[in-house]
CSV table of C-alpha atoms in Angstrom, one decimal:
chain,number,residue,atom,x,y,z
T,1,UNK,CA,-2.7,56.6,159.9
T,2,UNK,CA,-6.4,55.9,159.9
T,3,UNK,CA,-6.3,55.2,163.6
T,4,UNK,CA,-4.6,58.5,164.3
T,5,UNK,CA,-7.3,60.4,162.4
T,6,UNK,CA,-10.2,58.5,164.1
T,7,UNK,CA,-10.6,60.9,167.0
T,8,UNK,CA,-11.3,63.7,164.6
T,9,UNK,CA,-14.3,61.8,163.2
T,10,UNK,CA,-16.0,61.8,166.7
T,11,UNK,CA,-18.1,64.7,167.8
T,12,UNK,CA,-17.0,64.3,171.4
T,13,UNK,CA,-13.5,65.5,170.4
T,14,UNK,CA,-14.9,68.9,169.5
T,15,UNK,CA,-17.3,69.1,172.4
T,16,UNK,CA,-14.5,68.6,174.8
T,17,UNK,CA,-12.6,71.5,173.2
T,18,UNK,CA,-15.8,73.6,173.5
T,19,UNK,CA,-16.0,72.7,177.2
T,20,UNK,CA,-12.5,74.0,177.8
T,21,UNK,CA,-13.1,77.1,175.8
T,22,UNK,CA,-16.3,77.9,177.7
T,23,UNK,CA,-14.3,78.0,181.0
T,24,UNK,CA,-12.3,81.1,180.0
T,25,UNK,CA,-15.0,83.1,178.2
T,26,UNK,CA,-16.0,85.4,181.0
T,27,UNK,CA,-12.5,85.8,182.6
T,28,UNK,CA,-11.3,86.7,179.1
T,29,UNK,CA,-14.0,89.4,178.7
T,30,UNK,CA,-13.0,90.7,182.1
T,31,UNK,CA,-9.3,90.9,181.1
T,32,UNK,CA,-10.3,93.0,178.0
T,33,UNK,CA,-11.8,95.5,180.4
T,34,UNK,CA,-9.1,95.6,183.0
T,35,UNK,CA,-5.8,93.7,182.6
T,36,UNK,CA,-4.7,94.3,186.2
T,37,UNK,CA,-3.5,91.3,188.2
T,38,UNK,CA,-6.3,91.6,190.7
T,39,UNK,CA,-8.7,90.6,187.9
T,40,UNK,CA,-7.4,87.1,187.8
T,41,UNK,CA,-7.4,86.9,191.6
T,42,UNK,CA,-11.0,88.1,191.7
T,43,UNK,CA,-12.1,85.5,189.1
T,44,UNK,CA,-10.4,82.8,191.1
T,45,UNK,CA,-12.1,83.8,194.4
T,46,UNK,CA,-15.5,84.1,192.7
T,47,UNK,CA,-15.1,80.6,191.3
T,48,UNK,CA,-14.2,79.2,194.7
T,49,UNK,CA,-17.3,80.8,196.2
T,50,UNK,CA,-19.5,79.4,193.4
T,51,UNK,CA,-18.2,75.9,194.0
T,52,UNK,CA,-19.5,76.0,197.6
T,53,UNK,CA,-23.1,76.3,196.2
T,54,UNK,CA,-24.6,72.8,196.2
T,55,UNK,CA,-26.4,73.4,192.8
T,56,UNK,CA,-23.1,74.1,191.1
T,57,UNK,CA,-22.3,70.4,191.1
T,58,UNK,CA,-25.5,69.8,189.1
T,59,UNK,CA,-24.5,72.5,186.5
T,60,UNK,CA,-20.9,71.2,186.1
T,61,UNK,CA,-21.9,67.6,186.2
T,62,UNK,CA,-24.5,68.1,183.5
T,63,UNK,CA,-22.0,70.0,181.3
T,64,UNK,CA,-19.3,67.3,181.8
T,65,UNK,CA,-21.7,64.4,181.0
T,66,UNK,CA,-23.0,66.1,177.9
T,67,UNK,CA,-19.8,67.7,176.5
T,68,UNK,CA,-17.0,65.4,177.8
T,69,UNK,CA,-18.6,62.0,177.5
T,70,UNK,CA,-21.5,62.6,175.1
T,71,UNK,CA,-24.1,61.2,177.6
T,72,UNK,CA,-27.2,63.2,178.6
T,73,UNK,CA,-28.6,63.2,182.2
T,74,UNK,CA,-30.4,59.9,183.0
T,75,UNK,CA,-28.5,57.8,180.4
T,76,UNK,CA,-26.0,55.1,181.2
T,77,UNK,CA,-22.5,56.4,181.0
T,78,UNK,CA,-19.3,57.2,183.0
T,79,UNK,CA,-19.6,58.0,186.7
T,80,UNK,CA,-20.2,61.7,186.7
T,81,UNK,CA,-22.7,62.8,189.3
T,82,UNK,CA,-25.5,65.2,188.4
T,83,UNK,CA,-26.7,65.9,191.9
T,84,UNK,CA,-26.3,68.7,194.4
T,85,UNK,CA,-23.3,68.6,196.8
T,86,UNK,CA,-24.3,67.0,200.1
T,87,UNK,CA,-21.0,67.1,202.1
T,88,UNK,CA,-18.2,69.6,202.4
T,89,UNK,CA,-16.0,67.1,200.7
T,90,UNK,CA,-18.3,67.3,197.6
T,91,UNK,CA,-18.2,71.1,197.7
T,92,UNK,CA,-14.4,71.0,198.0
T,93,UNK,CA,-14.0,68.8,194.9
T,94,UNK,CA,-16.3,71.1,192.9
T,95,UNK,CA,-14.1,74.1,194.0
T,96,UNK,CA,-11.0,72.3,192.8
T,97,UNK,CA,-12.7,71.3,189.6
T,98,UNK,CA,-13.7,74.9,188.8
T,99,UNK,CA,-10.1,76.2,189.5
T,100,UNK,CA,-8.6,73.4,187.5
T,101,UNK,CA,-11.0,73.9,184.6
T,102,UNK,CA,-10.2,77.6,184.4
T,103,UNK,CA,-6.4,77.1,184.6
T,104,UNK,CA,-6.3,74.2,182.2
T,105,UNK,CA,-8.6,75.9,179.7
T,106,UNK,CA,-6.5,79.1,179.7
T,107,UNK,CA,-3.3,77.1,179.3
T,108,UNK,CA,-4.5,74.9,176.5
T,109,UNK,CA,-6.3,77.7,174.6
T,110,UNK,CA,-3.2,79.9,174.8
T,111,UNK,CA,-1.0,77.0,173.6
T,112,UNK,CA,-3.3,76.3,170.7
T,113,UNK,CA,-3.3,80.0,169.7
T,114,UNK,CA,0.6,80.0,169.8
T,115,UNK,CA,0.8,77.0,167.6
T,116,UNK,CA,-1.5,78.6,165.0
T,117,UNK,CA,0.6,81.8,165.1
T,118,UNK,CA,3.7,79.7,164.5
T,119,UNK,CA,2.0,78.1,161.6
T,120,UNK,CA,1.3,81.5,160.1
T,121,UNK,CA,4.9,82.7,160.6
T,122,UNK,CA,6.3,79.6,158.9
T,123,UNK,CA,4.1,79.9,155.9
T,124,UNK,CA,4.6,83.7,155.7
T,125,UNK,CA,8.4,83.7,156.0
T,126,UNK,CA,8.6,80.9,153.5
T,127,UNK,CA,7.1,83.2,150.9
T,128,UNK,CA,8.8,86.4,152.0
T,129,UNK,CA,5.7,87.7,153.8
T,130,UNK,CA,5.4,89.6,157.1
T,131,UNK,CA,5.7,87.7,160.3
T,132,UNK,CA,2.6,87.7,162.6
T,133,UNK,CA,3.0,89.3,166.0
T,134,UNK,CA,2.5,87.9,169.5
T,135,UNK,CA,4.1,84.5,169.0
T,136,UNK,CA,6.4,83.0,171.6
T,137,UNK,CA,8.7,81.4,169.1
T,138,UNK,CA,10.2,84.0,166.8
T,139,UNK,CA,10.8,82.9,163.2
T,140,UNK,CA,13.5,85.0,161.6
T,141,UNK,CA,14.6,85.3,158.0
T,142,UNK,CA,12.9,84.5,154.7
T,143,UNK,CA,13.7,80.9,153.7
T,144,UNK,CA,11.8,78.6,151.4
T,145,UNK,CA,12.5,75.6,153.6
T,146,UNK,CA,10.3,77.1,156.4
T,147,UNK,CA,7.4,75.6,154.4
T,148,UNK,CA,8.7,72.1,155.2
T,149,UNK,CA,8.1,72.7,158.9
T,150,UNK,CA,4.6,74.3,158.4
T,151,UNK,CA,2.7,71.0,159.0
T,152,UNK,CA,4.4,70.5,162.4
T,153,UNK,CA,2.4,73.1,164.4
T,154,UNK,CA,-0.8,71.8,162.9
T,155,UNK,CA,0.0,68.3,164.1
T,156,UNK,CA,1.0,69.5,167.5
T,157,UNK,CA,-2.3,71.6,167.7
T,158,UNK,CA,-4.3,68.5,166.8
T,159,UNK,CA,-2.5,66.5,169.5
T,160,UNK,CA,-3.2,69.3,172.0
T,161,UNK,CA,-6.9,69.2,171.1
T,162,UNK,CA,-7.2,65.4,171.5
T,163,UNK,CA,-4.9,65.0,174.5
T,164,UNK,CA,-6.4,67.9,176.5
T,165,UNK,CA,-9.9,66.4,175.9
T,166,UNK,CA,-8.8,63.1,177.4
T,167,UNK,CA,-7.1,64.8,180.3
T,168,UNK,CA,-10.0,67.0,181.2
T,169,UNK,CA,-12.4,64.0,181.0
T,170,UNK,CA,-10.2,62.0,183.4
T,171,UNK,CA,-10.1,65.0,185.7
T,172,UNK,CA,-13.9,65.3,185.6
T,173,UNK,CA,-14.4,61.6,186.4
T,174,UNK,CA,-12.1,62.1,189.5
T,175,UNK,CA,-13.5,65.4,190.8
T,176,UNK,CA,-17.2,65.1,189.7
T,177,UNK,CA,-17.5,61.4,190.3
T,178,UNK,CA,-19.5,59.9,193.2
T,179,UNK,CA,-18.1,60.2,196.7
T,180,UNK,CA,-17.5,57.0,198.8
T,181,UNK,CA,-20.9,57.5,200.5
T,182,UNK,CA,-22.6,57.8,197.1
T,183,UNK,CA,-20.8,54.7,195.8
T,184,UNK,CA,-22.0,52.8,198.9
T,185,UNK,CA,-25.6,54.0,198.5
T,186,UNK,CA,-25.5,53.0,194.8
T,187,UNK,CA,-24.1,49.6,195.7
T,188,UNK,CA,-26.8,49.1,198.3
T,189,UNK,CA,-29.5,50.0,195.9
T,190,UNK,CA,-28.1,47.7,193.3
T,191,UNK,CA,-27.9,44.9,195.8
T,192,UNK,CA,-31.5,45.5,196.8
T,193,UNK,CA,-32.6,45.3,193.2
T,194,UNK,CA,-30.7,42.0,192.6
T,195,UNK,CA,-32.2,40.5,195.8
T,196,UNK,CA,-35.6,41.6,194.7
T,197,UNK,CA,-35.1,40.1,191.2
T,198,UNK,CA,-33.9,36.8,192.8
T,199,UNK,CA,-36.9,36.7,195.1
T,200,UNK,CA,-39.3,37.3,192.3
T,201,UNK,CA,-37.6,34.5,190.3
T,202,UNK,CA,-38.0,32.1,193.2
T,203,UNK,CA,-41.7,33.2,193.6
T,204,UNK,CA,-42.4,32.5,190.0
T,205,UNK,CA,-40.5,29.2,190.0
T,206,UNK,CA,-42.2,27.9,193.1
T,207,UNK,CA,-45.8,29.0,192.3
T,208,UNK,CA,-45.9,28.4,188.5
T,209,UNK,CA,-43.8,25.2,188.8
T,210,UNK,CA,-46.2,23.8,191.4
T,211,UNK,CA,-49.3,24.6,189.4
T,212,UNK,CA,-47.9,23.1,186.2
T,213,UNK,CA,-46.7,20.0,188.1
T,214,UNK,CA,-50.2,19.5,189.6
T,215,UNK,CA,-51.9,20.0,186.3
T,216,UNK,CA,-49.6,17.5,184.5
T,217,UNK,CA,-50.0,14.9,187.2
T,218,UNK,CA,-53.7,15.3,187.5
T,219,UNK,CA,-54.2,15.2,183.7
T,220,UNK,CA,-52.2,12.1,183.4
T,221,UNK,CA,-54.0,10.4,186.2
T,222,UNK,CA,-57.4,11.3,184.8
T,223,UNK,CA,-56.5,10.0,181.4
T,224,UNK,CA,-55.2,6.7,182.9
T,225,UNK,CA,-58.2,6.2,185.2
T,226,UNK,CA,-60.9,6.6,182.6
T,227,UNK,CA,-63.4,7.4,185.4
T,228,UNK,CA,-65.7,10.4,184.9
T,229,UNK,CA,-65.9,11.1,188.6
T,230,UNK,CA,-62.2,11.0,189.0
T,231,UNK,CA,-61.8,13.2,185.9
T,232,UNK,CA,-64.1,15.8,187.5
T,233,UNK,CA,-62.1,15.9,190.7
T,234,UNK,CA,-58.9,16.2,188.7
T,235,UNK,CA,-60.2,19.1,186.7
T,236,UNK,CA,-61.4,20.8,189.9
T,237,UNK,CA,-57.9,20.4,191.4
T,238,UNK,CA,-56.3,21.8,188.2
T,239,UNK,CA,-58.7,24.7,188.2
T,240,UNK,CA,-58.1,25.6,191.8
T,241,UNK,CA,-54.3,25.3,191.5
T,242,UNK,CA,-54.3,27.3,188.3
T,243,UNK,CA,-56.3,30.1,189.9
T,244,UNK,CA,-53.8,30.3,192.8
T,245,UNK,CA,-50.9,30.4,190.3
T,246,UNK,CA,-52.6,33.2,188.4
T,247,UNK,CA,-53.1,35.2,191.6
T,248,UNK,CA,-49.4,34.8,192.4
T,249,UNK,CA,-48.4,35.7,188.8
T,250,UNK,CA,-50.6,38.9,188.8
T,251,UNK,CA,-49.2,39.9,192.2
T,252,UNK,CA,-45.6,39.5,191.0
T,253,UNK,CA,-46.3,41.3,187.7
T,254,UNK,CA,-47.9,44.2,189.7
T,255,UNK,CA,-44.7,44.5,191.7
T,256,UNK,CA,-42.6,44.6,188.5
T,257,UNK,CA,-44.9,47.2,186.8
T,258,UNK,CA,-45.2,49.6,189.8
T,259,UNK,CA,-42.3,49.6,192.2
T,260,UNK,CA,-44.1,51.9,194.6
T,261,UNK,CA,-47.2,49.8,194.7
T,262,UNK,CA,-47.9,47.9,198.0
T,263,UNK,CA,-47.4,44.2,197.7
T,264,UNK,CA,-50.7,42.3,197.9
T,265,UNK,CA,-51.1,39.4,200.4
T,266,UNK,CA,-48.8,36.5,199.9
T,267,UNK,CA,-49.7,33.0,201.1
T,268,UNK,CA,-48.5,31.9,204.5
T,269,UNK,CA,-48.4,28.7,206.4
T,270,UNK,CA,-52.0,29.4,207.4
T,271,UNK,CA,-52.8,28.5,203.8
T,272,UNK,CA,-50.8,25.2,203.9
T,273,UNK,CA,-54.0,23.1,203.8
T,274,UNK,CA,-54.5,24.2,200.2
T,275,UNK,CA,-51.1,22.8,199.3
T,276,UNK,CA,-51.7,19.5,201.2
T,277,UNK,CA,-55.1,19.0,199.5
T,278,UNK,CA,-53.6,19.7,196.1
T,279,UNK,CA,-51.0,17.1,196.7
T,280,UNK,CA,-53.6,14.6,197.9
T,281,UNK,CA,-55.7,15.3,194.9
T,282,UNK,CA,-52.7,14.5,192.7
T,283,UNK,CA,-52.5,11.0,194.2
T,284,UNK,CA,-49.9,11.6,196.9
T,285,UNK,CA,-50.7,10.0,200.3
T,286,UNK,CA,-49.9,13.0,202.6
T,287,UNK,CA,-49.5,12.4,206.3
T,288,UNK,CA,-49.3,15.9,207.8
T,289,UNK,CA,-48.8,16.9,211.4
T,290,UNK,CA,-48.7,20.5,212.6
T,291,UNK,CA,-47.4,21.2,216.1
T,292,UNK,CA,-47.4,24.6,217.8
T,293,UNK,CA,-49.1,28.0,217.1
T,294,UNK,CA,-48.5,28.4,213.4
T,295,UNK,CA,-50.7,31.5,213.3
T,296,UNK,CA,-48.2,33.3,215.5
T,297,UNK,CA,-45.2,32.8,213.2
T,298,UNK,CA,-44.0,36.2,211.9
T,299,UNK,CA,-45.1,37.1,208.4
T,300,UNK,CA,-41.8,36.9,206.5
T,301,UNK,CA,-41.0,33.5,208.1
T,302,UNK,CA,-44.4,32.1,207.5
T,303,UNK,CA,-44.4,33.2,203.8
T,304,UNK,CA,-41.0,31.7,203.2
T,305,UNK,CA,-42.0,28.5,205.0
T,306,UNK,CA,-45.1,28.2,202.8
T,307,UNK,CA,-42.8,28.5,199.7
T,308,UNK,CA,-40.4,25.9,201.1
T,309,UNK,CA,-43.3,23.5,201.7
T,310,UNK,CA,-44.7,24.2,198.2
T,311,UNK,CA,-41.5,23.5,196.5
T,312,UNK,CA,-40.9,20.3,198.5
T,313,UNK,CA,-44.4,18.9,197.6
T,314,UNK,CA,-43.9,19.9,193.9
T,315,UNK,CA,-40.6,18.0,193.8
T,316,UNK,CA,-42.3,14.9,195.3
T,317,UNK,CA,-45.1,15.0,192.6
T,318,UNK,CA,-42.6,15.7,189.8
T,319,UNK,CA,-39.9,13.2,190.6
T,320,UNK,CA,-41.6,10.5,192.8
T,321,UNK,CA,-45.2,10.6,191.8
T,322,UNK,CA,-48.0,9.3,193.9
T,323,UNK,CA,-46.0,8.1,196.9
T,324,UNK,CA,-46.5,8.4,200.7
T,325,UNK,CA,-45.3,11.8,202.0
T,326,UNK,CA,-44.8,12.7,205.6
T,327,UNK,CA,-45.0,16.4,206.4
T,328,UNK,CA,-44.1,17.8,209.8
T,329,UNK,CA,-44.5,21.5,210.8
T,330,UNK,CA,-43.4,22.4,214.3
T,331,UNK,CA,-43.2,25.8,216.0
T,332,UNK,CA,-41.2,25.6,219.2
T,333,UNK,CA,-38.2,27.2,220.9
T,334,UNK,CA,-38.3,30.3,218.7
T,335,UNK,CA,-37.8,28.1,215.7
T,336,UNK,CA,-40.0,26.9,212.8
T,337,UNK,CA,-39.1,23.4,211.7
T,338,UNK,CA,-40.3,22.1,208.3
T,339,UNK,CA,-39.7,18.4,207.4
T,340,UNK,CA,-40.9,16.7,204.3
T,341,UNK,CA,-40.0,13.1,203.7
T,342,UNK,CA,-40.9,10.6,201.0
T,343,UNK,CA,-39.6,7.3,199.5
T,344,UNK,CA,-37.1,7.7,196.8
T,345,UNK,CA,-38.1,5.5,193.8
T,346,UNK,CA,-35.5,3.7,191.7
T,347,UNK,CA,-34.3,5.9,188.9
T,348,UNK,CA,-35.3,9.2,190.5
T,349,UNK,CA,-32.6,11.9,190.6
T,350,UNK,CA,-30.6,11.7,193.8
T,351,UNK,CA,-28.7,15.0,193.6
T,352,UNK,CA,-29.6,18.1,195.5
T,353,UNK,CA,-28.4,20.7,193.0
T,354,UNK,CA,-31.6,21.7,191.2
T,355,UNK,CA,-32.8,25.3,191.0
T,356,UNK,CA,-35.8,24.5,193.3
T,357,UNK,CA,-33.7,22.9,196.0
T,358,UNK,CA,-31.2,25.8,195.7
T,359,UNK,CA,-34.1,28.2,196.2
T,360,UNK,CA,-35.1,26.3,199.4
T,361,UNK,CA,-31.6,26.7,200.8
T,362,UNK,CA,-31.5,30.4,199.8
T,363,UNK,CA,-34.9,31.1,201.4
T,364,UNK,CA,-33.7,29.6,204.7
T,365,UNK,CA,-30.3,31.4,204.5
T,366,UNK,CA,-31.9,34.8,204.0
T,367,UNK,CA,-33.8,34.3,207.2
T,368,UNK,CA,-30.7,33.2,209.1
T,369,UNK,CA,-31.8,29.6,209.1
T,370,UNK,CA,-30.6,26.3,207.5
T,371,UNK,CA,-32.1,23.8,205.1
T,372,UNK,CA,-30.9,20.3,204.2
T,373,UNK,CA,-32.0,18.5,201.2
T,374,UNK,CA,-31.0,15.1,199.9
T,375,UNK,CA,-31.3,11.3,200.2
T,376,UNK,CA,-31.5,9.8,203.7
T,377,UNK,CA,-31.8,6.1,204.4
T,378,UNK,CA,-33.6,5.4,201.1
T,379,UNK,CA,-35.9,8.4,201.5
T,380,UNK,CA,-35.7,11.9,200.2
T,381,UNK,CA,-35.9,14.6,202.8
T,382,UNK,CA,-36.2,18.3,203.0
T,383,UNK,CA,-35.5,19.6,206.5
T,384,UNK,CA,-35.5,23.4,207.2
T,385,UNK,CA,-35.1,25.3,210.5
T,386,UNK,CA,-36.1,29.0,210.4
T,387,UNK,CA,-35.6,31.3,213.4
T,388,UNK,CA,-38.7,33.2,214.4
T,389,UNK,CA,-36.8,36.3,215.5
């Protein structure tokens, strides 16, 4: 019983009824002036012409969102579009919606009035009163047992109010919802947002992770060495790496704060010497060889190549420590090849399923390339091939 009464405790039940009633206000006023058949035909034609106006979709969409779903424009809610019609398909659906809203509003309102008239007749005839006029169903006679049926029209009227509200809402979602083109555009926008969030997460992981790894390794080495000169060099490396990480963090936060703000310069392979020197300062014995015109590598490829190299060196310092590292960067045959190889110490993790390694593979895949990570003949290798075009 409580569940049946629950819809009547929600404001949207009554706003839906208001939405239906609003649809027949001006046609009803017109009928009071002239009850000729052409009045209804004229109202129907005028509604059809109004539906062809692009702005009518905005008006009807806003009303439907506010009165049928209880959501204002700009809030998350059901898929009812509040935007002008773009295609003739959108205009056609608005025309159908206006006609259906007028017909359905007139039908439901008339049915509700008839049920109320029937209620009055049942109560009146039960107490020997006069029957109300205009009802479809004529109640004859004066019988006390008519009062037993008096609640039935009220129950039916309540069911009409709730049921018609659900039905007109479903119709609005169908006719005022997004078109296939709008759904595709929304999906593309959502995909772009997810890709951007993933890219930002990778940027923060690679940049901040590298800085923290260098700081931890340098601090531990300085404490173990007990040499003031070495400590000064370690603090300098920590400071330089920290400054670079802060620049990356500020850039990423700027993108998050202002979506229209141009992205500041991101590091490329031309800045790879900074990474190599940072790794050397942390104790790694880096053997680097660069072949080919790295400066001619396209910006997106060069930036992603820098991040792949950064994450590879970070993993070496984090999991292997101060070990020999061989770095090869080669630009040839329209392909950028990055190879990082280091001995795999005993007890070091041998799986290739970490978030950093997954990020390396994702970066390569987004550029149409390929990256392999994992053990190879007692060493750990990262091998990435990125197309330049």
